[in-house]
N, C-alpha and C. Protein backbone atom coordinates (compact mmCIF):
# COMPACT_ATOMS: atom_id res chain seq x y z
N UNK A 1 6.47 -52.24 -11.36
CA UNK A 1 5.35 -50.98 -10.08
C UNK A 1 5.93 -49.74 -10.30
N UNK A 2 4.34 -48.70 -10.07
CA UNK A 2 4.67 -47.71 -10.42
C UNK A 2 5.17 -46.97 -8.90
N UNK A 3 6.24 -46.10 -9.96
CA UNK A 3 6.97 -44.57 -8.81
C UNK A 3 5.73 -43.98 -8.03
N UNK A 4 5.54 -43.46 -6.69
CA UNK A 4 4.71 -43.38 -6.44
C UNK A 4 4.99 -41.78 -6.40
N UNK A 5 3.80 -41.40 -6.04
CA UNK A 5 3.82 -39.79 -6.36
C UNK A 5 3.87 -38.35 -5.51
N UNK A 6 4.91 -37.74 -5.65
CA UNK A 6 5.02 -37.05 -3.90
C UNK A 6 3.40 -36.03 -3.64
N UNK A 7 3.53 -36.51 -2.85
CA UNK A 7 2.33 -36.14 -1.49
C UNK A 7 2.30 -34.63 -1.73
N UNK A 8 0.94 -34.19 -1.56
CA UNK A 8 0.93 -32.36 -1.77
C UNK A 8 1.20 -32.32 -0.35
N UNK A 9 1.91 -31.04 0.31
CA UNK A 9 2.18 -30.73 1.70
C UNK A 9 0.82 -30.89 2.56
N UNK A 10 1.03 -31.41 3.57
CA UNK A 10 -0.42 -31.44 4.63
C UNK A 10 -1.05 -30.04 4.52
N UNK A 11 -2.20 -30.59 4.58
CA UNK A 11 -2.95 -29.81 4.99
C UNK A 11 -3.41 -28.30 3.93
N UNK A 12 -2.32 -28.51 2.84
CA UNK A 12 -2.86 -27.72 1.28
C UNK A 12 -2.91 -28.37 0.45
N UNK A 13 -4.08 -28.19 -0.66
CA UNK A 13 -4.34 -28.80 -1.70
C UNK A 13 -3.39 -28.75 -2.69
N UNK A 14 -3.27 -29.76 -3.56
CA UNK A 14 -2.73 -30.07 -4.92
C UNK A 14 -2.29 -29.11 -6.10
N UNK A 15 -1.79 -28.60 -6.24
CA UNK A 15 -1.74 -27.61 -6.79
C UNK A 15 -1.80 -26.10 -6.47
N UNK A 16 -1.86 -26.29 -5.60
CA UNK A 16 -1.90 -24.74 -4.47
C UNK A 16 -0.68 -23.78 -4.69
N UNK A 17 -1.27 -22.72 -4.95
CA UNK A 17 -0.10 -21.37 -5.55
C UNK A 17 -0.46 -20.52 -4.66
N UNK A 18 1.28 -20.28 -3.66
CA UNK A 18 1.58 -19.49 -2.34
C UNK A 18 1.29 -18.26 -3.05
N UNK A 19 1.95 -17.52 -4.83
CA UNK A 19 1.87 -16.89 -4.55
C UNK A 19 0.31 -16.05 -5.18
N UNK A 20 0.17 -16.93 -5.75
CA UNK A 20 -1.47 -16.28 -6.45
C UNK A 20 -2.28 -16.30 -5.40
N UNK A 21 -2.54 -17.39 -4.54
CA UNK A 21 -3.25 -16.75 -3.15
C UNK A 21 -2.58 -15.67 -2.45
N UNK A 22 -1.48 -15.20 -2.29
CA UNK A 22 -1.24 -13.98 -1.40
C UNK A 22 -2.19 -13.21 -2.57
N UNK A 23 -1.95 -13.05 -3.56
CA UNK A 23 -2.52 -11.94 -4.55
C UNK A 23 -3.61 -11.78 -4.56
N UNK A 24 -4.59 -12.90 -4.50
CA UNK A 24 -6.23 -12.69 -3.98
C UNK A 24 -6.46 -12.61 -2.27
N UNK A 25 -5.94 -12.79 -1.70
CA UNK A 25 -5.99 -12.82 -0.08
C UNK A 25 -5.69 -10.96 0.32
N UNK A 26 -4.29 -10.05 -0.91
CA UNK A 26 -3.75 -9.06 -0.74
C UNK A 26 -5.52 -7.73 -1.24
N UNK A 27 -5.85 -8.40 -2.78
CA UNK A 27 -6.93 -7.61 -3.40
C UNK A 27 -7.95 -7.90 -2.02
N UNK A 28 -8.35 -9.04 -1.63
CA UNK A 28 -9.91 -9.09 -0.57
C UNK A 28 -9.19 -8.09 0.37
N UNK A 29 -8.52 -8.28 1.26
CA UNK A 29 -7.53 -7.08 1.93
C UNK A 29 -8.09 -5.59 1.91
N UNK A 30 -7.52 -5.90 0.52
CA UNK A 30 -7.68 -3.68 0.16
C UNK A 30 -8.75 -3.50 -0.22
N UNK A 31 -9.79 -4.18 -0.79
CA UNK A 31 -11.45 -3.75 -1.14
C UNK A 31 -12.04 -4.06 0.43
N UNK A 32 -11.95 -4.42 1.30
CA UNK A 32 -12.99 -4.68 2.26
C UNK A 32 -11.91 -4.58 3.67
N UNK A 33 -10.57 -4.07 3.63
CA UNK A 33 -10.28 -3.65 5.13
C UNK A 33 -9.95 -5.00 5.55
N UNK A 34 -8.93 -5.00 6.84
CA UNK A 34 -8.76 -6.10 7.59
C UNK A 34 -9.68 -6.93 8.77
N UNK A 35 -10.76 -6.11 9.52
CA UNK A 35 -11.46 -6.26 9.50
C UNK A 35 -13.49 -6.94 9.26
N UNK A 36 -13.21 -6.14 8.04
CA UNK A 36 -13.96 -6.37 6.84
C UNK A 36 -13.92 -8.09 6.59
N UNK A 37 -12.85 -8.41 6.33
CA UNK A 37 -12.41 -9.33 5.68
C UNK A 37 -12.89 -10.47 6.84
N UNK A 38 -13.71 -11.67 6.94
CA UNK A 38 -13.37 -12.77 6.92
C UNK A 38 -13.25 -14.02 7.69
N UNK A 39 -12.47 -14.84 7.77
CA UNK A 39 -11.60 -16.15 7.57
C UNK A 39 -12.47 -16.91 6.10
N UNK A 40 -14.03 -16.67 6.54
CA UNK A 40 -15.05 -17.19 5.60
C UNK A 40 -14.76 -16.40 4.27
N UNK A 41 -14.86 -15.51 4.06
CA UNK A 41 -14.19 -14.46 2.74
C UNK A 41 -12.60 -15.32 1.96
N UNK A 42 -11.62 -15.33 2.92
CA UNK A 42 -10.78 -15.98 2.79
C UNK A 42 -10.48 -16.87 1.85
N UNK A 43 -11.33 -18.10 2.72
CA UNK A 43 -11.19 -18.93 1.99
C UNK A 43 -12.39 -19.57 1.24
N UNK A 44 -12.75 -18.76 0.30
CA UNK A 44 -13.24 -19.17 -0.47
C UNK A 44 -12.94 -17.93 -1.57
N UNK A 45 -11.95 -16.76 -1.29
CA UNK A 45 -11.06 -16.11 -2.53
C UNK A 45 -10.16 -17.22 -2.87
N UNK A 46 -9.67 -17.77 -1.95
CA UNK A 46 -8.22 -18.61 -2.19
C UNK A 46 -8.66 -20.04 -2.48
N UNK A 47 -9.80 -20.50 -2.22
CA UNK A 47 -10.40 -21.83 -2.16
C UNK A 47 -9.39 -23.36 -2.02
N UNK A 48 -9.88 -22.44 -0.74
CA UNK A 48 -9.42 -23.64 0.44
C UNK A 48 -9.60 -23.83 1.90
N UNK A 49 -10.11 -24.77 2.71
CA UNK A 49 -10.01 -24.47 4.10
C UNK A 49 -9.60 -23.77 5.06
N UNK A 50 -9.89 -23.88 6.38
CA UNK A 50 -8.92 -23.31 7.38
C UNK A 50 -8.10 -23.79 7.74
N UNK A 51 -8.37 -25.49 7.58
CA UNK A 51 -6.71 -25.73 8.21
C UNK A 51 -5.60 -25.44 7.09
N UNK A 52 -6.02 -25.80 5.68
CA UNK A 52 -4.76 -25.38 5.02
C UNK A 52 -4.58 -24.02 4.80
N UNK A 53 -5.43 -23.35 4.95
CA UNK A 53 -4.96 -21.47 4.94
C UNK A 53 -4.03 -21.17 6.64
N UNK A 54 -4.50 -21.62 7.55
CA UNK A 54 -3.37 -22.08 8.86
C UNK A 54 -1.70 -22.63 8.24
N UNK A 55 -1.96 -24.30 7.41
CA UNK A 55 -1.21 -24.48 7.80
C UNK A 55 -0.17 -23.86 6.46
N UNK A 56 -1.01 -23.09 5.32
CA UNK A 56 -0.12 -22.23 4.48
C UNK A 56 0.61 -20.67 5.23
N UNK A 57 -0.06 -20.13 5.89
CA UNK A 57 0.09 -18.42 6.22
C UNK A 57 -0.16 -18.59 7.65
N UNK A 58 -0.52 -19.30 8.27
CA UNK A 58 -0.40 -19.37 10.26
C UNK A 58 -2.13 -18.62 10.09
N UNK A 59 -2.35 -17.90 10.87
CA UNK A 59 -3.29 -17.60 10.73
C UNK A 59 -3.55 -15.90 10.36
N UNK A 60 -5.43 -15.51 10.10
CA UNK A 60 -5.49 -13.70 9.69
C UNK A 60 -4.70 -13.34 9.68
N UNK A 61 -4.44 -12.66 10.56
CA UNK A 61 -3.17 -11.51 10.83
C UNK A 61 -1.87 -11.65 10.19
N UNK A 62 -1.59 -12.97 10.49
CA UNK A 62 0.30 -13.38 9.74
C UNK A 62 -0.35 -13.03 8.13
N UNK A 63 -1.77 -14.03 8.06
CA UNK A 63 -1.94 -13.57 6.52
C UNK A 63 -1.64 -11.98 5.81
N UNK A 64 -1.85 -11.68 6.47
CA UNK A 64 -3.02 -9.73 6.46
C UNK A 64 -1.18 -9.15 5.92
N UNK A 65 -0.34 -9.59 6.92
CA UNK A 65 1.18 -8.87 6.79
C UNK A 65 1.49 -9.55 5.98
N UNK A 66 1.65 -10.78 5.37
CA UNK A 66 2.14 -11.11 4.08
C UNK A 66 1.35 -10.01 2.85
N UNK A 67 0.29 -10.09 2.59
CA UNK A 67 -0.39 -9.51 1.66
C UNK A 67 0.44 -7.89 2.05
N UNK A 68 0.53 -7.56 3.00
CA UNK A 68 0.75 -6.10 3.07
C UNK A 68 1.98 -6.21 2.74
N UNK A 69 3.28 -6.88 3.24
CA UNK A 69 4.57 -6.80 2.36
C UNK A 69 4.56 -7.00 1.55
N UNK A 70 3.72 -7.85 0.45
CA UNK A 70 3.45 -7.75 -1.41
C UNK A 70 3.18 -6.65 -1.77
N UNK A 71 2.53 -5.71 -0.66
CA UNK A 71 1.80 -4.64 -1.64
C UNK A 71 3.11 -3.88 -1.36
N UNK A 72 3.76 -3.42 -0.22
CA UNK A 72 4.95 -2.64 0.20
C UNK A 72 5.46 -3.01 -1.24
N UNK A 73 6.05 -3.95 -2.36
CA UNK A 73 7.61 -4.35 -2.70
C UNK A 73 6.99 -3.99 -3.69
N UNK A 74 5.35 -4.39 -4.34
CA UNK A 74 5.21 -3.33 -5.43
C UNK A 74 5.26 -2.34 -5.84
N UNK A 75 5.11 -1.23 -4.53
CA UNK A 75 5.18 0.67 -4.95
C UNK A 75 6.51 1.36 -4.15
N UNK A 76 7.53 -0.06 -4.30
CA UNK A 76 8.53 0.92 -3.60
C UNK A 76 9.03 1.60 -5.09
N UNK A 77 8.71 1.13 -5.82
CA UNK A 77 9.84 1.38 -7.43
C UNK A 77 9.20 2.60 -7.29
N UNK A 78 7.96 3.09 -7.44
CA UNK A 78 7.02 3.95 -6.99
C UNK A 78 7.84 5.30 -6.59
N UNK A 79 8.11 5.46 -5.37
CA UNK A 79 8.85 5.71 -4.32
C UNK A 79 10.31 6.01 -5.14
N UNK A 80 11.03 5.02 -5.29
CA UNK A 80 12.24 5.29 -5.60
C UNK A 80 12.59 6.03 -7.23
N UNK A 81 11.33 5.35 -7.92
CA UNK A 81 11.83 6.43 -9.02
C UNK A 81 10.92 8.14 -8.91
N UNK A 82 10.63 8.53 -8.31
CA UNK A 82 10.07 9.75 -7.59
C UNK A 82 11.31 10.25 -7.07
N UNK A 83 12.05 9.45 -5.72
CA UNK A 83 12.72 10.22 -5.07
C UNK A 83 14.48 10.10 -5.54
N UNK A 84 14.13 9.79 -7.03
CA UNK A 84 15.35 10.11 -7.77
C UNK A 84 15.25 11.32 -8.78
N UNK A 85 14.57 11.94 -9.18
CA UNK A 85 14.55 12.84 -8.98
C UNK A 85 15.03 13.98 -9.25
N UNK A 86 15.61 15.22 -9.96
CA UNK A 86 16.67 16.17 -9.25
C UNK A 86 16.50 16.99 -8.76
N UNK A 87 15.12 17.45 -8.11
CA UNK A 87 14.55 18.50 -7.60
C UNK A 87 14.14 17.63 -6.06
N UNK A 88 13.86 18.76 -5.32
CA UNK A 88 12.44 17.70 -3.83
C UNK A 88 11.28 18.25 -5.03
N UNK A 89 10.76 19.07 -5.34
CA UNK A 89 9.31 19.29 -6.09
C UNK A 89 9.12 18.46 -6.71
N UNK A 90 10.48 18.14 -7.55
CA UNK A 90 10.69 17.30 -8.78
C UNK A 90 9.61 15.93 -8.48
N UNK A 91 10.29 15.37 -7.42
CA UNK A 91 9.61 14.28 -6.95
C UNK A 91 8.85 14.31 -6.46
N UNK A 92 8.39 15.41 -5.19
CA UNK A 92 6.86 15.21 -4.41
C UNK A 92 5.85 14.95 -5.99
N UNK A 93 6.07 16.00 -6.86
CA UNK A 93 5.18 16.15 -7.50
C UNK A 93 4.95 14.49 -8.28
N UNK A 94 5.97 13.71 -8.85
CA UNK A 94 6.21 12.23 -9.48
C UNK A 94 5.36 11.06 -8.56
N UNK A 95 5.75 11.76 -7.35
CA UNK A 95 4.77 10.62 -6.22
C UNK A 95 3.66 11.01 -6.10
N UNK A 96 3.26 12.41 -6.00
CA UNK A 96 1.83 11.92 -5.59
C UNK A 96 0.57 12.11 -7.36
N UNK A 97 1.47 12.65 -8.69
CA UNK A 97 0.36 11.45 -10.00
C UNK A 97 0.74 10.81 -9.94
N UNK A 98 2.11 9.41 -9.32
CA UNK A 98 2.48 8.28 -8.79
C UNK A 98 1.29 7.68 -8.52
N UNK A 99 1.01 8.22 -7.14
CA UNK A 99 0.05 7.66 -6.23
C UNK A 99 -1.62 8.04 -6.76
N UNK A 100 -1.72 8.90 -7.88
CA UNK A 100 -3.39 9.31 -8.05
C UNK A 100 -2.79 7.75 -8.76
N UNK A 101 -2.41 7.50 -9.77
CA UNK A 101 -2.54 6.51 -11.16
C UNK A 101 -2.66 4.95 -10.35
N UNK A 102 -1.49 5.29 -9.62
CA UNK A 102 -1.83 3.96 -8.94
C UNK A 102 -2.90 3.48 -7.90
N UNK A 103 -3.85 4.42 -7.46
CA UNK A 103 -4.32 4.12 -6.77
C UNK A 103 -5.83 4.29 -7.34
N UNK A 104 -6.47 3.75 -8.57
CA UNK A 104 -6.76 4.51 -9.92
C UNK A 104 -6.48 3.25 -11.04
N UNK A 105 -5.97 2.07 -10.83
CA UNK A 105 -5.29 1.27 -11.90
C UNK A 105 -6.74 0.18 -11.77
N UNK A 106 -7.25 -0.03 -13.39
CA UNK A 106 -8.11 -0.81 -14.06
C UNK A 106 -8.13 -2.20 -13.40
N UNK A 107 -9.17 -3.22 -13.10
CA UNK A 107 -8.98 -4.33 -12.21
C UNK A 107 -7.69 -4.30 -10.95
N UNK A 108 -7.67 -3.69 -10.43
CA UNK A 108 -7.97 -3.47 -8.99
C UNK A 108 -8.17 -2.94 -8.08
N UNK A 109 -8.12 -3.13 -7.21
CA UNK A 109 -9.32 -2.37 -6.02
C UNK A 109 -8.79 -1.06 -6.06
N UNK A 110 -9.61 -0.01 -5.86
CA UNK A 110 -9.13 1.62 -5.59
C UNK A 110 -8.65 1.89 -3.96
N UNK A 111 -7.68 2.64 -4.42
CA UNK A 111 -7.27 3.31 -2.52
C UNK A 111 -6.00 2.77 -2.63
N UNK A 112 -5.72 2.56 -1.26
CA UNK A 112 -4.63 2.49 -0.85
C UNK A 112 -4.68 1.45 0.43
N UNK A 113 -4.30 -0.02 0.08
CA UNK A 113 -4.38 -0.61 1.36
C UNK A 113 -3.97 -0.25 3.07
N UNK A 114 -3.23 0.57 3.20
CA UNK A 114 -2.51 1.55 4.24
C UNK A 114 -3.32 2.00 4.86
N UNK A 115 -4.56 2.91 4.11
CA UNK A 115 -5.50 3.16 4.31
C UNK A 115 -6.85 2.43 4.85
N UNK A 116 -6.92 2.06 3.93
CA UNK A 116 -8.28 1.29 3.73
C UNK A 116 -8.39 -0.27 4.76
N UNK A 117 -7.04 -0.89 5.13
CA UNK A 117 -7.19 -1.62 5.81
C UNK A 117 -7.02 -0.91 7.08
N UNK A 118 -6.87 0.08 8.12
CA UNK A 118 -7.09 1.53 9.22
C UNK A 118 -8.42 0.72 9.02
N UNK A 119 -9.40 0.59 8.28
CA UNK A 119 -10.69 1.10 8.99
C UNK A 119 -11.12 -0.13 9.56
N UNK A 120 -10.56 0.33 10.83
CA UNK A 120 -10.99 -1.05 11.76
C UNK A 120 -11.77 -0.81 12.83
N UNK A 121 -12.20 -1.18 13.97
CA UNK A 121 -13.10 -0.77 15.19
C UNK A 121 -12.52 -1.37 16.29
N UNK A 122 -12.61 -2.92 16.34
CA UNK A 122 -12.32 -3.72 16.97
C UNK A 122 -10.79 -3.55 18.23
N UNK A 123 -10.90 -4.07 19.37
CA UNK A 123 -9.86 -4.33 20.21
C UNK A 123 -8.42 -5.82 19.65
N UNK A 124 -9.61 -6.44 18.98
CA UNK A 124 -8.15 -7.41 18.67
C UNK A 124 -7.63 -7.46 16.85
N UNK A 125 -7.93 -6.09 16.79
CA UNK A 125 -7.25 -5.12 15.82
C UNK A 125 -6.37 -4.46 15.60
N UNK A 126 -6.28 -3.89 17.02
CA UNK A 126 -5.09 -3.32 17.29
C UNK A 126 -3.77 -3.62 16.67
N UNK A 127 -3.25 -5.16 16.85
CA UNK A 127 -2.18 -4.62 16.09
C UNK A 127 -1.92 -4.37 14.80
N UNK A 128 -2.58 -4.68 14.10
CA UNK A 128 -3.29 -3.98 12.48
C UNK A 128 -2.98 -2.63 12.77
N UNK A 129 -3.89 -2.10 13.33
CA UNK A 129 -4.01 -0.72 13.46
C UNK A 129 -2.57 -0.28 13.51
N UNK A 130 -1.63 -1.06 14.58
CA UNK A 130 -0.34 -0.31 14.88
C UNK A 130 0.75 -0.61 13.60
N UNK A 131 0.47 -1.78 13.40
CA UNK A 131 1.05 -2.27 11.60
C UNK A 131 1.30 -0.95 11.06
N UNK A 132 -0.08 -0.81 10.40
CA UNK A 132 -0.38 -0.08 9.14
C UNK A 132 0.11 1.54 9.45
N UNK A 133 -0.11 1.79 10.84
CA UNK A 133 0.03 2.94 10.96
C UNK A 133 2.25 3.40 11.08
N UNK A 134 2.67 2.33 11.37
CA UNK A 134 4.10 1.76 10.88
C UNK A 134 4.41 2.23 9.88
N UNK A 135 3.66 2.09 8.73
CA UNK A 135 4.00 2.00 7.34
C UNK A 135 3.88 3.33 7.27
N UNK A 136 2.13 3.65 7.14
CA UNK A 136 2.23 4.96 6.90
C UNK A 136 3.21 6.03 7.37
N UNK A 137 3.68 5.76 8.80
CA UNK A 137 5.06 6.45 9.57
C UNK A 137 6.42 6.72 8.21
N UNK A 138 6.15 5.24 8.21
CA UNK A 138 7.84 4.46 7.14
C UNK A 138 7.52 5.85 6.10
N UNK A 139 6.63 5.78 5.27
CA UNK A 139 6.56 6.31 4.32
C UNK A 139 6.85 7.89 4.54
N UNK A 140 6.00 8.38 5.20
CA UNK A 140 6.11 9.94 5.50
C UNK A 140 7.73 10.49 6.30
N UNK A 141 8.36 9.55 6.46
CA UNK A 141 9.16 9.63 7.18
C UNK A 141 10.45 9.64 5.69
N UNK A 142 10.05 8.65 4.58
CA UNK A 142 10.57 8.80 3.32
C UNK A 142 10.72 10.13 2.98
N UNK A 143 9.92 10.20 3.25
CA UNK A 143 9.56 11.70 2.13
C UNK A 143 10.01 13.15 3.02
N UNK A 144 10.31 12.95 3.81
CA UNK A 144 10.75 13.94 5.12
C UNK A 144 12.52 14.09 4.49
N UNK A 145 12.47 12.76 4.40
CA UNK A 145 13.69 12.79 4.40
C UNK A 145 14.71 13.32 2.85
N UNK A 146 13.75 12.99 1.64
CA UNK A 146 14.12 13.83 0.53
C UNK A 146 13.79 15.26 0.75
N UNK A 147 13.33 15.61 1.19
CA UNK A 147 12.72 17.15 1.66
C UNK A 147 13.51 17.69 2.19
N UNK A 148 14.37 16.87 2.96
CA UNK A 148 15.77 17.43 3.64
C UNK A 148 16.51 17.82 2.85
N UNK A 149 16.75 16.47 2.06
CA UNK A 149 18.18 16.43 0.49
C UNK A 149 18.08 18.08 0.58
N UNK A 150 16.44 17.92 -0.67
CA UNK A 150 16.80 18.96 -0.64
C UNK A 150 16.70 20.62 -0.16
N UNK A 151 16.53 20.34 0.75
CA UNK A 151 17.13 22.00 1.35
C UNK A 151 18.55 21.67 1.62
N UNK A 152 19.03 20.68 1.45
CA UNK A 152 20.39 20.94 2.19
C UNK A 152 21.11 21.47 0.12
N UNK A 153 20.23 20.62 -0.64
CA UNK A 153 20.92 21.23 -2.32
C UNK A 153 20.32 22.31 -2.48
N UNK A 154 19.04 23.19 -1.39
CA UNK A 154 18.64 24.73 -1.47
C UNK A 154 17.47 24.72 -2.82
N UNK A 155 16.52 23.77 -3.15
CA UNK A 155 15.47 23.24 -3.43
C UNK A 155 14.69 23.33 -2.94
N UNK A 156 14.74 24.04 -1.29
CA UNK A 156 13.91 23.82 -0.73
C UNK A 156 14.47 24.75 0.48
N UNK A 157 13.21 26.03 0.39
CA UNK A 157 13.53 27.24 1.23
C UNK A 157 13.69 26.44 3.12
N UNK A 158 15.44 27.24 3.34
CA UNK A 158 15.67 26.80 4.38
C UNK A 158 14.56 27.06 5.35
N UNK A 159 13.75 27.96 5.68
CA UNK A 159 12.89 28.48 6.55
C UNK A 159 12.02 27.36 7.10
N UNK A 160 12.34 26.09 5.78
CA UNK A 160 10.69 25.66 5.97
C UNK A 160 10.56 24.48 6.83
N UNK A 161 9.95 24.27 7.35
CA UNK A 161 9.61 22.73 8.35
C UNK A 161 9.71 21.61 7.32
N UNK A 162 10.73 20.91 7.18
CA UNK A 162 10.61 19.71 6.46
C UNK A 162 9.33 18.07 6.94
N UNK A 163 9.70 18.30 8.18
CA UNK A 163 8.87 17.58 8.61
C UNK A 163 7.15 17.86 8.44
N UNK A 164 6.93 19.21 8.61
CA UNK A 164 5.18 19.44 8.11
C UNK A 164 5.31 19.45 7.32
N UNK A 165 5.67 19.36 6.17
CA UNK A 165 5.84 19.80 4.56
C UNK A 165 5.36 18.28 3.88
N UNK A 166 6.21 17.58 5.22
CA UNK A 166 6.02 15.89 4.57
C UNK A 166 5.06 15.13 4.42
N UNK A 167 3.96 16.03 6.21
CA UNK A 167 2.78 15.55 6.88
C UNK A 167 2.27 16.32 5.92
N UNK A 168 1.92 17.39 5.63
CA UNK A 168 0.98 18.36 5.02
C UNK A 168 0.74 17.19 3.46
N UNK A 169 2.08 16.74 2.49
CA UNK A 169 1.59 16.00 1.50
C UNK A 169 1.38 14.36 1.90
N UNK A 170 1.47 13.98 3.25
CA UNK A 170 1.24 12.72 2.87
C UNK A 170 -0.31 12.46 3.65
N UNK A 171 -0.90 13.75 4.15
CA UNK A 171 -2.54 13.79 4.67
C UNK A 171 -2.79 14.26 3.26
N UNK A 172 -2.42 14.64 1.76
CA UNK A 172 -3.06 15.07 0.65
C UNK A 172 -3.08 13.73 -0.11
N UNK A 173 -2.02 12.83 0.01
CA UNK A 173 -2.39 11.50 -0.62
C UNK A 173 -3.35 10.45 0.50
N UNK A 174 -2.96 10.60 1.67
CA UNK A 174 -4.07 9.28 2.19
C UNK A 174 -5.48 10.53 1.90
N UNK A 175 -5.71 11.06 1.68
CA UNK A 175 -7.38 11.86 1.26
C UNK A 175 -7.44 11.33 -0.11
N UNK A 176 -6.35 11.48 -0.86
CA UNK A 176 -6.66 11.44 -2.56
C UNK A 176 -7.01 9.50 -2.73
N UNK A 177 -6.67 8.75 -1.15
CA UNK A 177 -7.04 7.17 -1.06
C UNK A 177 -8.07 6.68 -0.96
N UNK A 178 -8.56 7.67 -0.29
CA UNK A 178 -10.31 7.42 0.43
C UNK A 178 -11.54 7.62 -0.32
N UNK A 179 -10.45 8.92 -1.58
CA UNK A 179 -11.40 9.32 -2.79
C UNK A 179 -11.14 8.34 -3.43
N UNK A 180 -10.24 8.07 -3.59
CA UNK A 180 -10.60 6.77 -5.61
C UNK A 180 -11.51 5.45 -4.80
N UNK A 181 -10.92 4.82 -3.59
CA UNK A 181 -12.00 4.04 -3.23
C UNK A 181 -13.47 4.32 -2.97
N UNK A 182 -13.94 5.56 -3.22
CA UNK A 182 -14.99 6.23 -3.07
C UNK A 182 -15.93 6.35 -4.77
N UNK A 183 -14.73 6.52 -5.26
CA UNK A 183 -15.49 5.77 -6.94
C UNK A 183 -14.62 7.45 -7.40
N UNK A 184 -13.64 8.11 -7.22
CA UNK A 184 -13.20 9.64 -8.17
C UNK A 184 -12.22 8.85 -9.06
N UNK A 185 -12.01 9.57 -10.15
CA UNK A 185 -11.32 9.57 -11.14
C UNK A 185 -10.35 9.91 -11.23
N UNK A 186 -9.28 8.91 -12.26
CA UNK A 186 -7.87 9.24 -11.86
C UNK A 186 -7.30 10.80 -12.19
N UNK A 187 -8.17 11.11 -12.83
CA UNK A 187 -8.11 12.78 -13.68
C UNK A 187 -8.32 13.31 -12.19
N UNK A 188 -9.46 13.14 -11.66
CA UNK A 188 -9.84 14.47 -10.81
C UNK A 188 -9.02 14.33 -9.71
N UNK A 189 -8.12 12.88 -9.06
CA UNK A 189 -7.06 12.84 -8.17
C UNK A 189 -5.89 13.42 -8.46
N UNK A 190 -5.04 13.08 -9.79
CA UNK A 190 -4.70 14.11 -10.55
C UNK A 190 -4.53 15.43 -10.64
N UNK A 191 -5.74 16.26 -10.35
CA UNK A 191 -6.55 17.54 -10.26
C UNK A 191 -5.70 17.75 -9.20
N UNK A 192 -6.05 17.10 -8.33
CA UNK A 192 -5.74 17.53 -6.47
C UNK A 192 -4.30 17.67 -6.51
N UNK A 193 -3.70 16.49 -6.72
CA UNK A 193 -2.41 16.56 -6.50
C UNK A 193 -1.26 17.87 -7.03
N UNK A 194 -1.99 18.12 -8.22
CA UNK A 194 -1.82 19.49 -8.83
C UNK A 194 -2.00 20.43 -7.85
N UNK A 195 -3.13 20.56 -7.54
CA UNK A 195 -3.47 21.83 -7.10
C UNK A 195 -2.78 21.94 -5.55
N UNK A 196 -2.34 20.64 -4.87
CA UNK A 196 -1.69 20.89 -3.85
C UNK A 196 -0.42 20.98 -3.57
N UNK A 197 -0.03 20.92 -5.07
CA UNK A 197 1.90 21.68 -4.77
C UNK A 197 1.69 22.95 -5.25
N UNK A 198 0.40 23.81 -4.99
CA UNK A 198 0.27 25.41 -5.16
C UNK A 198 1.04 25.59 -3.85
N UNK A 199 0.95 24.89 -3.07
CA UNK A 199 1.48 25.17 -1.59
C UNK A 199 2.91 25.01 -1.15
N UNK A 200 3.30 24.80 -2.32
CA UNK A 200 4.98 24.12 -2.47
C UNK A 200 5.38 25.88 -2.13
N UNK A 201 6.11 25.97 -0.97
CA UNK A 201 6.91 27.40 -0.65
C UNK A 201 7.87 27.77 -0.98
N UNK A 202 7.83 28.71 -0.98
CA UNK A 202 8.73 29.88 -1.73
C UNK A 202 9.50 30.56 -0.80
């Protein structure tokens, strides 16, 4: 008598790869935004039906949050590397140029999911708008703290408001993301990054 083969989890097709599915969902949300991505888009991209999607990830909002976590994990190294630079200016330069590269990777959607994903309008998407706003604010806060460190170490002038400077460079990076999503080249974004550094306070 043959031993029984273990059954696939209920509601999930045999051989279903959660990591691969999350990558596909991430790219879809990244390209189309949260509200611009329908459940039909997701089931087609993931190769599963709706019951399987719900069984694996919960609802659309839950899947988006998981995909967003995955995106943030992959980009944390850029921030870590940037903030490890010896001066605040070098840290900001590394971050801006790194983001110009990250927003224009070949074979990946262009721009930034925390910006593209926020292009929503319906009331149902309000929790996602709040989530994305919180993620952007966290990035700005991290940059502010690195600038304040630079101020304590003497490479950011004492008269500078680090909150304003962090907001300025954050606005630049978000504008770069929009430009990338609409076809701007890597080199043009790197020029924007270098130009923005001309505003570095002295």
